Coordinates of C-alpha atoms in Angstrom, one line a residue:
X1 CA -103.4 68.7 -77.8
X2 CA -99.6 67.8 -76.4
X3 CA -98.7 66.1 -73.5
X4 CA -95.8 64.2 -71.8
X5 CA -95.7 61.1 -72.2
X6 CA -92.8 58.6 -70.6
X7 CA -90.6 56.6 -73.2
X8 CA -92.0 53.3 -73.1
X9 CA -92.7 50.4 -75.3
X10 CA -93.8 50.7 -79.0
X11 CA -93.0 54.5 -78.6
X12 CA -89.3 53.8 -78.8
X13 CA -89.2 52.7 -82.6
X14 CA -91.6 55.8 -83.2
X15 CA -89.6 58.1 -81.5
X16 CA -86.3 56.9 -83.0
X17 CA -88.0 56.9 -86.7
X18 CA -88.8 60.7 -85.6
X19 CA -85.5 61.6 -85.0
X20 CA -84.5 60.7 -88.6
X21 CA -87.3 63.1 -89.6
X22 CA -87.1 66.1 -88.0
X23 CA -84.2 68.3 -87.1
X24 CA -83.3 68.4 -83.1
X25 CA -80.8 70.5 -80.6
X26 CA -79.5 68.2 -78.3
X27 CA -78.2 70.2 -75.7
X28 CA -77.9 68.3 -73.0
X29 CA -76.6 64.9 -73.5
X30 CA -75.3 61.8 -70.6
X31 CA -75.9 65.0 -68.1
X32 CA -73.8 68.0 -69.7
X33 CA -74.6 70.7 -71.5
X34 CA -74.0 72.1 -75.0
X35 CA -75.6 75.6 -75.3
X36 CA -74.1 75.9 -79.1
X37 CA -75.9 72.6 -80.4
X38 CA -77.7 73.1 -83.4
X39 CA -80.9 71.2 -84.8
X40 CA -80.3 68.3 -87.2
X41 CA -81.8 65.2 -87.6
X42 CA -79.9 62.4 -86.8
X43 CA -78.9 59.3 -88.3
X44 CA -80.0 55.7 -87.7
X45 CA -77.2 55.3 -85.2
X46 CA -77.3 58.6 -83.8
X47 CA -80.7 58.1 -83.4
X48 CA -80.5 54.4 -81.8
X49 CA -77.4 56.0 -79.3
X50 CA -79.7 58.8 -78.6
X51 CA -83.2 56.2 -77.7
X52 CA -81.1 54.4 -76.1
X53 CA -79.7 57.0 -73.3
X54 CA -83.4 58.0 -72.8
X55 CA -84.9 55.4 -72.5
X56 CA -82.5 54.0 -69.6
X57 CA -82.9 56.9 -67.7
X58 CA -85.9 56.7 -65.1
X59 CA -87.9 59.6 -66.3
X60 CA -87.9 59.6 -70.2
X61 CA -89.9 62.0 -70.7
X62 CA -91.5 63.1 -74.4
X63 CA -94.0 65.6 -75.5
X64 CA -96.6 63.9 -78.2
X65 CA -98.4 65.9 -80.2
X66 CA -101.9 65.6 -80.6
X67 CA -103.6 62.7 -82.8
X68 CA -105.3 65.4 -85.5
X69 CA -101.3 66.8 -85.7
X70 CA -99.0 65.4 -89.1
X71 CA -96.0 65.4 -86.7
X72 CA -96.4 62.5 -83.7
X73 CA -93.9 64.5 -81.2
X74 CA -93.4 68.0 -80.2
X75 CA -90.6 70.5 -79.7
X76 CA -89.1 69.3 -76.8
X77 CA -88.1 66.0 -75.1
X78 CA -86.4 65.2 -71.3
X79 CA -84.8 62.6 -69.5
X80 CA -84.3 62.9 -65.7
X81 CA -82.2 61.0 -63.4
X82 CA -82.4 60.8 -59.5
X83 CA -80.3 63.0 -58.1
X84 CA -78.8 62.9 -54.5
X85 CA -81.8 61.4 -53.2
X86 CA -85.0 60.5 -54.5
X87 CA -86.9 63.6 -53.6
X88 CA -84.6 65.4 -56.3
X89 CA -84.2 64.5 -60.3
X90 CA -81.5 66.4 -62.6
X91 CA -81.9 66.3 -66.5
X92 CA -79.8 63.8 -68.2
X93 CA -80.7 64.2 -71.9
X94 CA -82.9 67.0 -73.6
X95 CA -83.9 67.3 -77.5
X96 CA -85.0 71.0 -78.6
X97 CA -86.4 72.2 -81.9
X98 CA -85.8 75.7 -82.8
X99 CA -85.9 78.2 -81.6
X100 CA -83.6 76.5 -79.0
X101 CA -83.2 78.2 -75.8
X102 CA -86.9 79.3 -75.9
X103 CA -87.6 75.7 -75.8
X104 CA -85.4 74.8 -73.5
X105 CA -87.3 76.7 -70.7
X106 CA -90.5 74.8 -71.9
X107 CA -88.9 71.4 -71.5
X108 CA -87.4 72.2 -68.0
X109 CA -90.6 73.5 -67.3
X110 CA -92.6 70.5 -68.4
X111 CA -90.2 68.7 -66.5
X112 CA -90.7 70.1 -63.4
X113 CA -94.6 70.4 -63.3
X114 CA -94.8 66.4 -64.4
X115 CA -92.4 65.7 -61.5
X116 CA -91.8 68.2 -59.0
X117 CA -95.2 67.6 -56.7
X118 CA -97.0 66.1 -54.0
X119 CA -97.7 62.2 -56.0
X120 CA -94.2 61.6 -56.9
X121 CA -92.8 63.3 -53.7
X122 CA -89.9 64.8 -56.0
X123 CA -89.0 68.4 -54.4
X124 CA -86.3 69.7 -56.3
X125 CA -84.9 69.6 -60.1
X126 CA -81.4 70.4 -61.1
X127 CA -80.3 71.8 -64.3
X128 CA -77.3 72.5 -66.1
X129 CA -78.3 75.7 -67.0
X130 CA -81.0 78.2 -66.4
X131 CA -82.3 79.5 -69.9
X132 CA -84.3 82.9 -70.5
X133 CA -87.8 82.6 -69.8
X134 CA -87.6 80.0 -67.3
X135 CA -90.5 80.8 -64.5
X136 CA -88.8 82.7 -61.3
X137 CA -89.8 80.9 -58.0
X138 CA -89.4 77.2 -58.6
X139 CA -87.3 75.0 -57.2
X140 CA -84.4 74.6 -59.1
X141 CA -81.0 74.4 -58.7
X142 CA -77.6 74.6 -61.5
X143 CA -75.3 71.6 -61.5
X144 CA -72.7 73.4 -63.1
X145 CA -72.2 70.8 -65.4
X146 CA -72.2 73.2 -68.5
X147 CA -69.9 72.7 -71.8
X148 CA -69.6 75.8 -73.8

């Protein structure tokens, strides 16, 4: 089974021990957008750098896969930010294995159905950019904040 976990704790040293491991896109990084990132695993620094951003950010959010799986995380990870007010969040950081843009969609949409309810009282999400396959009729908004 997968499921979102937040980026907390003894999950930072696994998560940056992952990213040495296993090839990621990350195509949005500090808020902007790079639609031509390739996967690669990262270095030890590029991987602390990369922990680092988020985990600072107030919704780090990370798909774990499930204990009977060889791999401990999944194809795509998220970090979200308040936006203009606290009933809104925008993604800050997201890590995507490939096939990229395909993934994408699934990260912004795990994002939005772990935030965007009743319980956390968060209404909106912004993206930088709105890949294929994303579901039609939710709440979400560009931020133009796209580097091609």
């Amino acid at each position: 089974m997968i499921g979102p976990g937040f980026l907390r704790g003894a999950l930072i040293q696994e998560f940056k021990d992952h990213l040495v491991k296993f090839p990621y896109a990350p195509i949005i990084r500090r808020g902007i957008s790079n639609l031509d990132a390739v996967p690669k695993t990262f270095t030890q620094e590029e991987a602390e750098d990369v922990v680092h951003d988020f985990a600072k950010q107030r919704f780090p959010i990370i798909c774990r896969a499930g204990s009977k799986s060889s791999i401990p995380f999944f194809d795509f990870h998220v970090a979200l930010e308040h936006a203009e007010n606290e009933r809104e969040v925008r993604i800050v950081e997201m890590l995507v294995c490939d096939p990229v843009r395909e993934n994408a969609a699934k990260g912004m949409m795990l994002a939005y159905y772990t935030l965007v309810n009743d319980k956390t009282g968060i209404e909106k999400l912004w993206v930088p950019f709105i890949p294929e396959g994303l579901d039609e009729g939710l709440n979400i908004e560009l931020t133009g904040e796209v580097k091609k």
